[in-house]
Coordinates of C-alpha atoms in Angstrom, one line a residue:
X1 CA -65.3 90.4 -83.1
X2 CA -64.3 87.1 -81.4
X3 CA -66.1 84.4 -81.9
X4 CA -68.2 83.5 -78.3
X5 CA -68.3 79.8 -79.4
X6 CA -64.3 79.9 -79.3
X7 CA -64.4 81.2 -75.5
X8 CA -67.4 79.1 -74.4
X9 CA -67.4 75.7 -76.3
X10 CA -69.8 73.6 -75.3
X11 CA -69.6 71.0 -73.1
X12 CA -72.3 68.3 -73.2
X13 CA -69.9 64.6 -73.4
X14 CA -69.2 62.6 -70.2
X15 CA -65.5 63.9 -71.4
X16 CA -65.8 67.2 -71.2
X17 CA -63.6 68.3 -68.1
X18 CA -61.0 66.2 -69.8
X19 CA -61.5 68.1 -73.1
X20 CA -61.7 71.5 -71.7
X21 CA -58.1 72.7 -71.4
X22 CA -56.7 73.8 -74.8
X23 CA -52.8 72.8 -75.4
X24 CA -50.4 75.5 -74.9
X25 CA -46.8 75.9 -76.2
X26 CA -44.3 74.7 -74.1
X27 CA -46.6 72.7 -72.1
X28 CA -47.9 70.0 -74.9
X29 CA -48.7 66.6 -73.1
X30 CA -50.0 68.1 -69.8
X31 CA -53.1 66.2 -68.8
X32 CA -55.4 67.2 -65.9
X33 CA -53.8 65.2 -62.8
X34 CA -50.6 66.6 -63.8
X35 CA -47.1 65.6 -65.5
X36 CA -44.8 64.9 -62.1
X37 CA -41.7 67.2 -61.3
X38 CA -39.8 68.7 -63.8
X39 CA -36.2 68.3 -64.1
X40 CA -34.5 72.1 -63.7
X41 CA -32.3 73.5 -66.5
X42 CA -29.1 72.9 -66.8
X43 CA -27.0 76.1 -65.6
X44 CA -26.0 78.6 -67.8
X45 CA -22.8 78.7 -66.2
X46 CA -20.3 75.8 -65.0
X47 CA -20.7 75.4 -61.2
X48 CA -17.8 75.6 -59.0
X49 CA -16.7 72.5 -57.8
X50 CA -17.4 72.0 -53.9
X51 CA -14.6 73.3 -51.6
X52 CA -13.5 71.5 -48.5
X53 CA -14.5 73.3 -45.4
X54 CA -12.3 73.9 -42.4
X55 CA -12.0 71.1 -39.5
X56 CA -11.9 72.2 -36.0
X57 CA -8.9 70.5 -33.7
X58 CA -11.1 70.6 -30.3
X59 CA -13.2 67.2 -30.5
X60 CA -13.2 67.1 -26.8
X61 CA -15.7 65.2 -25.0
X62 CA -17.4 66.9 -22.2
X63 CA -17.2 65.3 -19.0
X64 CA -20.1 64.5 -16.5
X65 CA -19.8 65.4 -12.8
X66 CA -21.5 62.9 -10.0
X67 CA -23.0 66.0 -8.8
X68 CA -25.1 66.6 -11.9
X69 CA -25.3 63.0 -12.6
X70 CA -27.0 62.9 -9.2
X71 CA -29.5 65.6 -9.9
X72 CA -30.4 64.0 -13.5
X73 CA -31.1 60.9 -11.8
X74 CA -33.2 62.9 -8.8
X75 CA -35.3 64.4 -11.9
X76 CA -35.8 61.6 -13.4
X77 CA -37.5 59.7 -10.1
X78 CA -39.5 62.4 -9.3
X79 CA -40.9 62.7 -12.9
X80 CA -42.3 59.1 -12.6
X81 CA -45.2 59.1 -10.4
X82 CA -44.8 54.9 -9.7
X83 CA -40.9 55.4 -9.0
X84 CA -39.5 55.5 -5.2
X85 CA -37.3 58.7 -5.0
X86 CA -35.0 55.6 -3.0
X87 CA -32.4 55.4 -4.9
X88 CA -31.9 57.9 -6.9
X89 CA -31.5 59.6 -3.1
X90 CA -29.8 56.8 -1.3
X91 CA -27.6 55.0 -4.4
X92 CA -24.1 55.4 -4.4
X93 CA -22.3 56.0 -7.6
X94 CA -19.6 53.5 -8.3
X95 CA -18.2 53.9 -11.5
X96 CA -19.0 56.8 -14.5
X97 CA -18.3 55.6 -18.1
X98 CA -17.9 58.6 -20.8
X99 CA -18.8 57.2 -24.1
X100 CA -18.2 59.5 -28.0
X101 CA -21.5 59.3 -29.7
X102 CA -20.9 60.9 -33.1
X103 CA -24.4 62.3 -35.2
X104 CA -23.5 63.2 -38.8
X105 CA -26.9 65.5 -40.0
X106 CA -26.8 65.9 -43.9
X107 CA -29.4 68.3 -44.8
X108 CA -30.3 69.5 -48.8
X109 CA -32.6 72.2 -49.5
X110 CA -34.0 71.7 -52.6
X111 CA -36.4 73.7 -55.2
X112 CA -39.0 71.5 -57.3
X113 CA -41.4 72.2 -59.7
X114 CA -44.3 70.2 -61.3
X115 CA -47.4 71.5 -63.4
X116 CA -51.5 71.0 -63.7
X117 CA -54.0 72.1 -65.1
X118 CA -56.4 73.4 -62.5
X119 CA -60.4 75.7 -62.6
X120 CA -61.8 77.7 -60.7
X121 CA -65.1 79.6 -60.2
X122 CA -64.9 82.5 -62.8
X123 CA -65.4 86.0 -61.2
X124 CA -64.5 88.2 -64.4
X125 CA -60.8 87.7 -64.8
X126 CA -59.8 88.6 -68.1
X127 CA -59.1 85.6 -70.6
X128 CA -55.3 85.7 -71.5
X129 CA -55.1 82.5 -73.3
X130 CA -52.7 83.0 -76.2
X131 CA -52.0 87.2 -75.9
X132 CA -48.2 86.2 -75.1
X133 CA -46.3 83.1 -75.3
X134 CA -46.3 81.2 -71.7
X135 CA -43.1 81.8 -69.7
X136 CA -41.6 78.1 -69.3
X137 CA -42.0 76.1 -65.3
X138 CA -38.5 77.5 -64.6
X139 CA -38.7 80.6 -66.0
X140 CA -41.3 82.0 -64.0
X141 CA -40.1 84.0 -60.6
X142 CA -41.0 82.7 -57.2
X143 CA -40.1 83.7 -53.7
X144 CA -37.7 81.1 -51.9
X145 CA -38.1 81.4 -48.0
X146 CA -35.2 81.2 -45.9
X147 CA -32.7 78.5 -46.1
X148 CA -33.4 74.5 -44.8
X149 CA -37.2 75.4 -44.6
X150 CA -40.0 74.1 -46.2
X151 CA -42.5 76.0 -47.9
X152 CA -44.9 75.6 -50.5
X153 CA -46.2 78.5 -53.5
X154 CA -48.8 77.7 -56.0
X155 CA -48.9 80.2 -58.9
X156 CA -50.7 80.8 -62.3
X157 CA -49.5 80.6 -65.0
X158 CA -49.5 83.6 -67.4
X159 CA -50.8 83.4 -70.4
X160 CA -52.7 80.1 -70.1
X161 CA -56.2 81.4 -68.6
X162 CA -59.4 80.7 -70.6
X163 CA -62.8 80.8 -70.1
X164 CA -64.9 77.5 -70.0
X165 CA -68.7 76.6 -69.3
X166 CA -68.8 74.4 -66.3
X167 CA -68.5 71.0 -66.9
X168 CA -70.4 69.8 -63.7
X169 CA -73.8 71.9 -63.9
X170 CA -73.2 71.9 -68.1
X171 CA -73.2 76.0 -67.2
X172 CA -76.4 76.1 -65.7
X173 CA -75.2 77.4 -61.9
X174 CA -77.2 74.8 -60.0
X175 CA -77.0 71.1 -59.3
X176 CA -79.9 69.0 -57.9
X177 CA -80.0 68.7 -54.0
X178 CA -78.4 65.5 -52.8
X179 CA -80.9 65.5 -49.5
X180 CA -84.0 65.4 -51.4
X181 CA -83.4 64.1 -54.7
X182 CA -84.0 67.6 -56.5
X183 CA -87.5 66.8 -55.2
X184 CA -87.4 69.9 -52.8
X185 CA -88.9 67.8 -50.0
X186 CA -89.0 64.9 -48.3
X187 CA -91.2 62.7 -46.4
X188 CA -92.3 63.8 -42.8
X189 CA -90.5 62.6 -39.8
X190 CA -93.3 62.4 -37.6
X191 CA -95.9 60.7 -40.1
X192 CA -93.2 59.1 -42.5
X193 CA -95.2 60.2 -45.3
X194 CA -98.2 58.8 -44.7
X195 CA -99.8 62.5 -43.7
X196 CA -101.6 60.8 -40.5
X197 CA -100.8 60.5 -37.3
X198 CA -102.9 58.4 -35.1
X199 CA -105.7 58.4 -37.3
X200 CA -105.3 62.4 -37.4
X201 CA -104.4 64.4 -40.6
X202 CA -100.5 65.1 -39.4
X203 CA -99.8 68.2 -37.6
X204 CA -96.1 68.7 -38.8
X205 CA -97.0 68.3 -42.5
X206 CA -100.6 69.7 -42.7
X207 CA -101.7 65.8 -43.9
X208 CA -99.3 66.1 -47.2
X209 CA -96.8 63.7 -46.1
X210 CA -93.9 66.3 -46.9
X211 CA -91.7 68.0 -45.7
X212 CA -90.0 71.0 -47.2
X213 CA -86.2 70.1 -47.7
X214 CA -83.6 72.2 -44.8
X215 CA -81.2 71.8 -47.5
X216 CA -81.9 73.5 -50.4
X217 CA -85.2 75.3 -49.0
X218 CA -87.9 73.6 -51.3
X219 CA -86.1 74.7 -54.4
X220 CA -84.6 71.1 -55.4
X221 CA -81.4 72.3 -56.8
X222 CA -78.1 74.0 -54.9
X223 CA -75.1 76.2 -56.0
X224 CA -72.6 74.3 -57.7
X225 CA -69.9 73.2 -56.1
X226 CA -67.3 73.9 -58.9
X227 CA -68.7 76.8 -59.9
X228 CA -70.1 78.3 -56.8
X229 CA -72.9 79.1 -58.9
X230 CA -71.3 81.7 -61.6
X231 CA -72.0 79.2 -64.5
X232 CA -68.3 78.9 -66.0
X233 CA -64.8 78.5 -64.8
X234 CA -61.5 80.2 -65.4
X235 CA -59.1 77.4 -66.6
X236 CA -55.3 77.7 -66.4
X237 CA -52.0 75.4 -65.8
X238 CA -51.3 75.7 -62.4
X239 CA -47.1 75.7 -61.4
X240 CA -46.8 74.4 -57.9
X241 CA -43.3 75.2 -56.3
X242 CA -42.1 73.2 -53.1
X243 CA -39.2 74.0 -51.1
X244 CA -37.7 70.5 -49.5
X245 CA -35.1 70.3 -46.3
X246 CA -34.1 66.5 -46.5
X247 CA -32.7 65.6 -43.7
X248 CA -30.8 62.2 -43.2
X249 CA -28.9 61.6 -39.9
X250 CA -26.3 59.2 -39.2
X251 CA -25.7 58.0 -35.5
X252 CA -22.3 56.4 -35.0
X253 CA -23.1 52.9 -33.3
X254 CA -21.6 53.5 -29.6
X255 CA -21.1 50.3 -26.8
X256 CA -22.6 52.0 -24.1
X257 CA -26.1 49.8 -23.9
X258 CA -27.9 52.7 -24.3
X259 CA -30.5 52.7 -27.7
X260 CA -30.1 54.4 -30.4
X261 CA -33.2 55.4 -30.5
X262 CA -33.5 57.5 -27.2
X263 CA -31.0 60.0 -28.8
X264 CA -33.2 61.2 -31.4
X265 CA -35.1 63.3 -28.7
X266 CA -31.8 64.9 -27.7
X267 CA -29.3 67.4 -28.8
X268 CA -25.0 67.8 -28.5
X269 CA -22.0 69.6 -29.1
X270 CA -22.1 70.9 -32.3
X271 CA -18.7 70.1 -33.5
X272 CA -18.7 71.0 -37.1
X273 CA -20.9 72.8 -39.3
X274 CA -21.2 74.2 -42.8
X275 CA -22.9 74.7 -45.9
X276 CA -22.0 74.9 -49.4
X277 CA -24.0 74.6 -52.9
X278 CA -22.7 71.5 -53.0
X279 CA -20.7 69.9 -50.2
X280 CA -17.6 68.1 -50.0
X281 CA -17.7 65.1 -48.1
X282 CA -16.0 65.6 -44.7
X283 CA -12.5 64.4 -44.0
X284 CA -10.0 64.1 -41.8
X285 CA -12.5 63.4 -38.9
X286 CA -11.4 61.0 -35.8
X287 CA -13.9 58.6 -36.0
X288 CA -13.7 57.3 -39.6
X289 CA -17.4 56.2 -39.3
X290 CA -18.6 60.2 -39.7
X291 CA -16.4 60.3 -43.1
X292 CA -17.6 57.4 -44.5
X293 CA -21.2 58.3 -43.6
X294 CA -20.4 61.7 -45.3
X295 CA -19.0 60.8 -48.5
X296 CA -22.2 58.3 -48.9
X297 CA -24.9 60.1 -47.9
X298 CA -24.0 63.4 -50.1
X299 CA -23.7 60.9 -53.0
X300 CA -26.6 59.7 -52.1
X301 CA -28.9 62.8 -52.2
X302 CA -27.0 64.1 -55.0
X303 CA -28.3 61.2 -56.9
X304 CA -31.9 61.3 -55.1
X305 CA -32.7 64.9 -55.5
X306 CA -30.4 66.5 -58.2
X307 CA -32.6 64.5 -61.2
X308 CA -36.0 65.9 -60.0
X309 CA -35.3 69.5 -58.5
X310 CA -32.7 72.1 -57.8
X311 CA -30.2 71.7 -55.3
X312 CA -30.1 75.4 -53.8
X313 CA -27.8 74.2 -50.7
X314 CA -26.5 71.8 -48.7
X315 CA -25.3 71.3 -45.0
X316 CA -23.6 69.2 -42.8
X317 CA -23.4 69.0 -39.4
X318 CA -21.6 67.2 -36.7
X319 CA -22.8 67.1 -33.3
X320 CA -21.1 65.1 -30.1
X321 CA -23.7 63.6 -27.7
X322 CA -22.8 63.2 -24.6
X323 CA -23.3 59.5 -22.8
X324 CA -22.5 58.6 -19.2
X325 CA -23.2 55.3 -18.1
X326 CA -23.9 55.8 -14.5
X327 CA -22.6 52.7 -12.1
X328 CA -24.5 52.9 -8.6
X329 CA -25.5 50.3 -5.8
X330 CA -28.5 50.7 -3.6
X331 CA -29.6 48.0 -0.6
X332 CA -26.5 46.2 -1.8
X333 CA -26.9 45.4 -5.5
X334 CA -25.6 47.0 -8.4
X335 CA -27.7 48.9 -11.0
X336 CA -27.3 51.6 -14.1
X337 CA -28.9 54.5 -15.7
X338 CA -27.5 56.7 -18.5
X339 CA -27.3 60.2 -18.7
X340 CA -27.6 61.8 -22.4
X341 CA -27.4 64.5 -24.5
X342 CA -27.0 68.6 -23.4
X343 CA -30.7 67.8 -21.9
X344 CA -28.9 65.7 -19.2
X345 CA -31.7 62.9 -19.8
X346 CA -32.3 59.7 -18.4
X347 CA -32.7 56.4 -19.2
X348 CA -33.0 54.0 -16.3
X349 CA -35.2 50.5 -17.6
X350 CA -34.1 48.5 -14.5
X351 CA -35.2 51.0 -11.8
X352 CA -35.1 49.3 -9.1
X353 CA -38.2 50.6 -6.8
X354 CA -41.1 51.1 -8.7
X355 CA -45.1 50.3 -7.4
X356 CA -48.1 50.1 -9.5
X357 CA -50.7 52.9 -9.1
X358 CA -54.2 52.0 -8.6
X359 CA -56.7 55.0 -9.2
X360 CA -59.6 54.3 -6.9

């Protein structure tokens, strides 16, 4: 017969959460708070070496009409409840200025791994501790979800489950009530505790000066909050598995005048796209910009990622934005705005008729 004292030590120093996990094979050093990721394996197999992926010969830059240049610029006025709809309905376009925008998106999906120990209010598992050997962080099976998402599964791990006596009630079930002090009331509202009001034994608490506690209904003690009550705790090493999509985008700079920034919020022509295990840098691309941003950002999260977690896939994309930097005059001077993006948005910061709005 086992020996209850070797399930259910007892647990009486300030210590004892700290001393409560046992050490398990193949996990010696884990401390409660946890050991950090864990570098993966190395494969079993050599990996193939990246293979270039085809490059498309149409890099064509979409052209913008005046009529839908127009229209973009009538949606923008009318979206702005200070703006005139003046000029965007009387300004007359004099000049349209195409601009290549380049965005190189480097995205790497990657599988980590990192280990705790972790409780949990018992409610009869069995105790496993020690009936098999514990499968290793990267040897136990977990569900990826699709590729470039992230997602997060926590697991238990076999074979590491043991049966403790709470550490925060010392396996009694209940803890005193914070609201009253474990004194299962407090003093009246209405007499502060005196037990008269206005010379008169206190209506509210019959003249004892107490009230019973809302908290913990007279009682002085509550469930405890790690055990919920059930006296002891099921303690195990914990694997917590995160699926990562980094993403890292590279904007080739472009003279327009236009900001960077405002392109963020817009989509292009995608151009170029694939994905590999491990991707080649891109060459052979007209602007030389997207293949040096290529070559350094893969190294880059090669060297970032590949340390701490498993690279599963990587891909690279590269999109064309389109930019049009719209020349118009209205009541005789000479103004821009730029139209951006498949989302034909505008940016306009020196509109020329705008009123402040007063809300009465």
């Amino acid at each position: 017969m086992m020996n209850s004292a070797a399930i259910y030590p007892p647990l009486n120093a300030p210590t004892a959460q700290a001393n409560m996990f046992g050490t398990v094979p193949g996990y010696e050093g884990l401390v409660p708070g946890g050991g950090g990721f864990l570098p993966p394996p190395m494969p079993a197999e050599p990996v193939a070496p990246p293979q270039p992926g085809a490059v498309p010969a149409d890099w064509s830059i979409p052209s913008l009409s005046e009529d839908v240049a127009c229209d973009a610029f009538k949606s923008f006025a009318s979206s702005h409840c200070c703006y005139s709809k003046a000029p965007a309905n009387d300004g007359v376009i004099t000049k349209m200025e195409p601009f290549n925008t380049y965005r190189y998106r480097l995205e790497t999906f990657s599988e980590s791994r990192s280990t705790d120990w972790a409780t949990k209010p018992h409610e009869g598992e069995l105790a496993d501790f020690y009936t098999q050997t514990a499968p290793r962080p990267w040897e136990i099976q977990a569900t990826a979800p699709k590729l470039f998402s992230d997602h997060k599964e926590v697991i238990r791990v076999p074979y590491t489950s043991s049966i403790k006596d709470c550490h925060s009630c010392h396996a009694t079930g209940t803890m005193p009530c914070q609201e009253c002090q474990g004194n299962g009331s407090k003093p009246c509202w209405v007499c502060n505790g005196s037990g008269t009001n206005n010379n008169d034994s206190c209506h509210r608490c019959n003249g004892s000066g107490q009230d019973k506690c809302t908290q913990c209904h007279g009682k002085g003690t509550k469930d405890c909050e790690t055990c919920k009550g059930r006296r002891q705790l099921l303690a195990y090493i914990q694997l917590t598995v995160q699926w990562t999509n980094h993403v890292t985008d590279h904007v080739v700079e472009q003279n327009s005048g236009l900001k960077v920034d405002d392109l963020r919020s817009v989509s292009g022509k995608e151009l170029f796209k694939n994905n590999q295990y491990q991707l080649y840098p891109l060459l052979g691309f007209p602007n030389p910009a997207i293949s040096e941003a290529s070559e350094r950002l893969i190294q880059e999260h090669l060297a970032q990622f590949a340390q701490s977690s498993r690279i599963l896939q990587q891909r690279q994309t590269v999109e064309l934005i389109p930019i049009t930097k719209v020349n118009y005059k209205w009541k005789g001077d000479s103004h821009v705005y730029y139209v951006y993006g498949n989302e034909n948005k505008v940016s306009a910061d020196d509109y020329p008729a705008t009123c402040c709005c007063v809300i009465q």
